[in-house]
Amino acid sequence: MKEITFEDFSKLEGGFLLTKAKELAHWLIKKGRSKSLWPLTFATSCCGIEMMSFGASKTDPDRAGILFIADSPRYADAIFVSGTITKKMANRLLVLYNQMPNPKYVIAVGACTISGGLYHHSYSVLLGIDKILPVDVYIHGCPPRPEQFLEAGLKLQELIKNDKIERYKGYI
Amino acid sequence: MSIFDIIYKYILSNGFGYLSLPISIILTLIIALIITALVPLFVSGWIERKVAARIQSRRGPIFAGKFGLLQNLFDAIKMLGKEIIRNENADKLFLLPSILYGTVVLLLFLIVPLGNKNLAILNVSDNLLLTFILFSYLGLIAILGGIFSGNKFASISAYREGVKTFAFEGIVLLSIFMIGYRSSFSFQNINSVNIIYYPLIAISFLIGIISMIDRGPLDVTNAEQELIGGWRIEYSGLVYGLPLLGDYSLAFIASMIFSILFLGGAGSGILSFIIFWIKTFIIFFILILLRWLYPRPRIDQLINFSWKYIFPLTILNAIIIWMI
Amino acid sequence: MNGFEINVGPAHPSTHGVLKFKLTIEGDTIKKAEAEIGFLHRGKEKAAEDVTYMSYLPFVDKIEYVSALNMELLYSSLIEKALNIQISERAKYIRTIMAEFGRIMNHLVFLAAFGEDLGLISEFFWALRERELLMDIIEEISGGRLAPVYIRPGGVFFDFKEGIENKIIEAMEKLEYKIKEVHEYAIIKNSIFKARTKGVGILKKEDAINLGVTGPNARASGINRDYRKLNPYLIYDKLDFKVPVFDEGDAYARCLVRMEEIKESIKIIKEATKNIPKGDYLIKMPWIIKIPPAYTIEIQETPRGEIGMILVSDGSERAYRLKIRSASFFAIKAMEKILEGEKIANFYPILASLDPVMGEIDR
């Protein structure tokens, strides 16, 4: 079964009214995607404990629409990769990423996922996840504070609303 | 009298002749679709999110629209734009259970009176039995969804749903028959405050209805931390959104039905309209509290509880009232 | 054997880290369970041979990342024992207070995960709200939330400022009130919780001794062993606290042990804060130190059980071999034995009640 998207709709060409209607639909869907971002609950090690504190009541991400309700990858929009990714875990992470439906965004949390971090001379750690996944926002810190998570979430919302993510330009 | 009758008379009196029947059918369907979409997005979804947030000492959504009223609308818009993916092992018809779920919710909104005796969208005789049949369809849809998905966790959830049906449906049916026999089998004719005569039946009806709509502390088959969503595990995009919004609407419909059956039915006039909605919102608040303040029992404990404690209470109440 | 195989894979919806179980089920019961670990192996023991002794401190507190202060205390005591240094009394009191903070923070994360796995999502928010109270104080004392490199060989890195003792006592009173009024009623006295955890996941006393389980998991099965009383270190021989022991060995007893330990830790902190002596807080040590050839062992009672470190040094500035014996490793092996014959609906409550942390199992 093919993907059921609005791709065929976006290939139509026409006059003034149809172009304006396409622009209105595009603006509405971009606004909707940016105001409600549902990340997958995935945590491996120490940055996962700070992600739990991020989801709790002091920095409340539900104010901005970020709700941790997605337990299965089919429901999720984004993935906060937090914790060290070893070579054994890397292909499970890729399987999870492939099960998420389009459009999907990736945020790399902590020093271990940017470049290997503290374990840069270890034999079993993947040195940075941008070797296997396309990353949109990086968060620095070891571990970062919960307020930095919220800032990264808001920055991703801004990028989505202004259509600055390369692989989803013009995607309805 | 119902909303369909009002519209039909108005259009007929304006001289449309033969066309007034199709036009009034289309207008009624549009009104029904608007109400079905409006209630979970703006009324019951918003209240549930904000009250649950306050229980957990935080605030709910505040940035989307004033007081966060538009947050659920943005969720629905986002779900429209996502892909729908099908597994290799899934059946060809694997989207069907989700669409049937939405249809059941629409049918329920068509027959339950919305505040006033004359404000049901369609006036059907024997409303009460039809409502029970629609509620028990939900269990069947869950079993179908679990089997069609082709995922091991969904199959386990389908088996559990089959077992859970055995626990509470008989008790709800018995409660409905007691009320129907005493007052009437149609919502428009129930006028007495039945909770005075049948307090124990009211409690068992409430617990049974919570279990039949898969909500709150008795949702053993879906949305649990163990089975990651049960029969909905493979859905994405709009087909996931339909059961999610349907959950919010069903809780609201259940509280409307409870307040008609037990707390004095839907009368006519403006005062009883306002009092009916006050009663409904109080019962809805109780349902929210039960969901967020209690942990979940296991499936065999649920069956134990229902047949050993709730069923005798129901029979006891029925016999006492029959003898008086 | 016949049955249906299911993988409870490395990515869980709850917060237990990357652990994979392969279950063989028949109907509703589990016939056989097999664990697979190693998804978080980062090579910590090899890294000790690459960096010098003091530079290894940031590695140490990410071994058991939920209560990092206890691991720093263990490593610093090991280095001081190898070099034969005695620290001052004030440093000992401050270290005891920080160790008990670590114990309370770990048990609060246990309550959050346990409540959420049984269906009460609000407990996650309430327990983490209490944890923020303590994190504010630790941040004021030491500058870091989750991994403050605060306890170093020689003492502690910063001194207690004026007025911090009043804040500690105030926070402890608030915490005691909240534990009595909110968490006990939500968990211990709730009848649905009791029905779901009593008689579930029983670990017998002989099995616990044979498999090497220590800590709160063993104390819930009737073994009366606490390393703080067996071989007292820091100032534990001067303080007056009880060790809770229960006999049944089910998940309810493991939860009760941890609740009582929170209350005992609050008592210890209040008593130690009122009697801190004055004095020096740190013995200055050079950044590169050399340890003469020796074989040193140090064991301490962390919130999960007894953790031990063995250091083999050879006179140079790096270690020759560092071995870590962790406590949750044996709990996972015990879980394979507990799961035979249990229902599949009990899997997550049993896993949550044993409280494993993957950083310590895989190292």
GROMACS .gro file of N, CA and C in nm, chain B residues 218-278:
model
  183
  390LEU      N    1  -0.932   0.092   3.476
  390LEU     CA    2  -0.969  -0.042   3.434
  390LEU      C    3  -0.936  -0.068   3.288
  391ASP      N    4  -0.833  -0.002   3.236
  391ASP     CA    5  -0.801  -0.023   3.094
  391ASP      C    6  -0.692  -0.127   3.082
  392VAL      N    7  -0.730  -0.251   3.102
  392VAL     CA    8  -0.630  -0.356   3.107
  392VAL      C    9  -0.576  -0.388   2.968
  393THR      N   10  -0.646  -0.348   2.863
  393THR     CA   11  -0.605  -0.398   2.733
  393THR      C   12  -0.531  -0.297   2.648
  394ASN      N   13  -0.552  -0.167   2.672
  394ASN     CA   14  -0.480  -0.076   2.585
  394ASN      C   15  -0.415   0.031   2.669
  395ALA      N   16  -0.326   0.104   2.611
  395ALA     CA   17  -0.260   0.217   2.676
  395ALA      C   18  -0.196   0.178   2.807
  396GLU      N   19  -0.147   0.057   2.822
  396GLU     CA   20  -0.077   0.029   2.945
  396GLU      C   21   0.072   0.032   2.917
  397GLN      N   22   0.147   0.054   3.022
  397GLN     CA   23   0.291   0.058   3.012
  397GLN      C   24   0.344  -0.078   2.968
  398GLU      N   25   0.268  -0.184   2.988
  398GLU     CA   26   0.319  -0.315   2.952
  398GLU      C   27   0.300  -0.344   2.805
  399LEU      N   28   0.179  -0.317   2.755
  399LEU     CA   29   0.153  -0.360   2.619
  399LEU      C   30   0.154  -0.246   2.519
  400ILE      N   31   0.204  -0.132   2.556
  400ILE     CA   32   0.233  -0.020   2.468
  400ILE      C   33   0.118   0.013   2.374
  401GLY      N   34  -0.004   0.012   2.424
  401GLY     CA   35  -0.111   0.056   2.336
  401GLY      C   36  -0.199  -0.055   2.285
  402GLY      N   37  -0.165  -0.180   2.307
  402GLY     CA   38  -0.259  -0.286   2.275
  402GLY      C   39  -0.293  -0.294   2.128
  403TRP      N   40  -0.421  -0.287   2.095
  403TRP     CA   41  -0.461  -0.306   1.956
  403TRP      C   42  -0.431  -0.186   1.870
  404ARG      N   43  -0.386  -0.074   1.931
  404ARG     CA   44  -0.359   0.043   1.848
  404ARG      C   45  -0.212   0.056   1.815
  405ILE      N   46  -0.134  -0.049   1.841
  405ILE     CA   47   0.009  -0.028   1.839
  405ILE      C   48   0.063   0.003   1.700
  406GLU      N   49  -0.004  -0.041   1.593
  406GLU     CA   50   0.052  -0.019   1.460
  406GLU      C   51  -0.009   0.100   1.389
  407TYR      N   52  -0.099   0.173   1.453
  407TYR     CA   53  -0.163   0.283   1.383
  407TYR      C   54  -0.080   0.409   1.394
  408SER      N   55  -0.085   0.496   1.292
  408SER     CA   56  -0.010   0.620   1.297
  408SER      C   57  -0.088   0.725   1.223
  409GLY      N   58  -0.071   0.850   1.257
  409GLY     CA   59  -0.141   0.953   1.183
  409GLY      C   60  -0.288   0.960   1.218
  410LEU      N   61  -0.373   0.979   1.118
  410LEU     CA   62  -0.514   1.004   1.145
  410LEU      C   63  -0.584   0.882   1.204
  411VAL      N   64  -0.542   0.761   1.165
  411VAL     CA   65  -0.608   0.642   1.220
  411VAL      C   66  -0.572   0.624   1.366
  412TYR      N   67  -0.464   0.687   1.417
  412TYR     CA   68  -0.439   0.685   1.560
  412TYR      C   69  -0.520   0.792   1.628
  413GLY      N   70  -0.541   0.903   1.557
  413GLY     CA   71  -0.613   1.013   1.618
  413GLY      C   72  -0.758   0.982   1.646
  414LEU      N   73  -0.821   0.901   1.558
  414LEU     CA   74  -0.963   0.871   1.579
  414LEU      C   75  -0.994   0.799   1.710
  415PRO      N   76  -0.922   0.689   1.745
  415PRO     CA   77  -0.949   0.631   1.877
  415PRO      C   78  -0.910   0.722   1.992
  416LEU      N   79  -0.805   0.803   1.975
  416LEU     CA   80  -0.762   0.890   2.084
  416LEU      C   81  -0.868   0.993   2.116
  417LEU      N   82  -0.922   1.059   2.010
  417LEU     CA   83  -1.028   1.156   2.036
  417LEU      C   84  -1.156   1.087   2.076
  418GLY      N   85  -1.176   0.964   2.025
  418GLY     CA   86  -1.294   0.889   2.064
  418GLY      C   87  -1.295   0.859   2.213
  419ASP      N   88  -1.176   0.836   2.273
  419ASP     CA   89  -1.168   0.813   2.417
  419ASP      C   90  -1.221   0.931   2.495
  420TYR      N   91  -1.180   1.052   2.453
  420TYR     CA   92  -1.229   1.170   2.525
  420TYR      C   93  -1.380   1.184   2.511
  421SER      N   94  -1.434   1.157   2.388
  421SER     CA   95  -1.579   1.175   2.372
  421SER      C   96  -1.657   1.072   2.449
  422LEU      N   97  -1.606   0.946   2.454
  422LEU     CA   98  -1.685   0.842   2.518
  422LEU      C   99  -1.701   0.867   2.667
  423ALA      N  100  -1.598   0.927   2.729
  423ALA     CA  101  -1.613   0.955   2.871
  423ALA      C  102  -1.724   1.057   2.892
  424PHE      N  103  -1.731   1.154   2.802
  424PHE     CA  104  -1.833   1.256   2.816
  424PHE      C  105  -1.973   1.198   2.793
  425ILE      N  106  -1.983   1.109   2.691
  425ILE     CA  107  -2.113   1.048   2.664
  425ILE      C  108  -2.155   0.961   2.782
  426ALA      N  109  -2.059   0.891   2.842
  426ALA     CA  110  -2.093   0.804   2.956
  426ALA      C  111  -2.146   0.887   3.072
  427SER      N  112  -2.087   1.006   3.094
  427SER     CA  113  -2.139   1.085   3.206
  427SER      C  114  -2.276   1.144   3.173
  428MET      N  115  -2.302   1.172   3.044
  428MET     CA  116  -2.437   1.218   3.008
  428MET      C  117  -2.540   1.109   3.033
  429ILE      N  118  -2.503   0.983   2.996
  429ILE     CA  119  -2.600   0.875   3.012
  429ILE      C  120  -2.626   0.848   3.159
  430PHE      N  121  -2.520   0.854   3.241
  430PHE     CA  122  -2.538   0.831   3.384
  430PHE      C  123  -2.629   0.936   3.443
  431SER      N  124  -2.613   1.063   3.401
  431SER     CA  125  -2.694   1.165   3.464
  431SER      C  126  -2.838   1.159   3.414
  432ILE      N  127  -2.862   1.102   3.295
  432ILE     CA  128  -3.002   1.086   3.253
  432ILE      C  129  -3.066   0.971   3.330
  433LEU      N  130  -2.992   0.858   3.344
  433LEU     CA  131  -3.056   0.740   3.402
  433LEU      C  132  -3.078   0.754   3.551
  434PHE      N  133  -2.979   0.813   3.622
  434PHE     CA  134  -2.988   0.803   3.767
  434PHE      C  135  -3.014   0.933   3.837
  435LEU      N  136  -2.980   1.047   3.777
  435LEU     CA  137  -2.991   1.171   3.852
  435LEU      C  138  -3.108   1.254   3.803
  436GLY      N  139  -3.211   1.192   3.751
  436GLY     CA  140  -3.321   1.273   3.697
  436GLY      C  141  -3.296   1.297   3.552
  437GLY      N  142  -3.390   1.268   3.466
  437GLY     CA  143  -3.365   1.267   3.323
  437GLY      C  144  -3.357   1.407   3.264
  438ALA      N  145  -3.365   1.411   3.130
  438ALA     CA  146  -3.358   1.538   3.060
  438ALA      C  147  -3.499   1.593   3.050
  439GLY      N  148  -3.524   1.705   3.111
  439GLY     CA  149  -3.659   1.762   3.106
  439GLY      C  150  -3.672   1.860   2.991
  440SER      N  151  -3.762   1.956   3.006
  440SER     CA  152  -3.775   2.058   2.902
  440SER      C  153  -3.779   2.192   2.970
  441GLY      N  154  -3.724   2.291   2.901
  441GLY     CA  155  -3.717   2.423   2.963
  441GLY      C  156  -3.573   2.461   2.988
  442ILE      N  157  -3.553   2.589   3.013
  442ILE     CA  158  -3.415   2.638   3.023
  442ILE      C  159  -3.351   2.598   3.156
  443LEU      N  160  -3.427   2.595   3.264
  443LEU     CA  161  -3.367   2.566   3.394
  443LEU      C  162  -3.315   2.422   3.397
  444SER      N  163  -3.395   2.329   3.342
  444SER     CA  164  -3.348   2.191   3.347
  444SER      C  165  -3.233   2.169   3.251
  445PHE      N  166  -3.223   2.251   3.145
  445PHE     CA  167  -3.106   2.244   3.054
  445PHE      C  168  -2.979   2.274   3.131
  446ILE      N  169  -2.983   2.384   3.210
  446ILE     CA  170  -2.862   2.423   3.282
  446ILE      C  171  -2.827   2.320   3.388
  447ILE      N  172  -2.931   2.271   3.458
  447ILE     CA  173  -2.904   2.175   3.566
  447ILE      C  174  -2.850   2.045   3.508
  448PHE      N  175  -2.900   2.004   3.391
  448PHE     CA  176  -2.848   1.881   3.329
  448PHE      C  177  -2.700   1.891   3.301
  449TRP      N  178  -2.654   2.007   3.248
  449TRP     CA  179  -2.511   2.017   3.217
  449TRP      C  180  -2.428   2.025   3.344
  450ILE      N  181  -2.483   2.087   3.450
  450ILE     CA  182  -2.406   2.090   3.576
  450ILE      C  183  -2.387   1.948   3.628
   0.00000   0.00000   0.00000
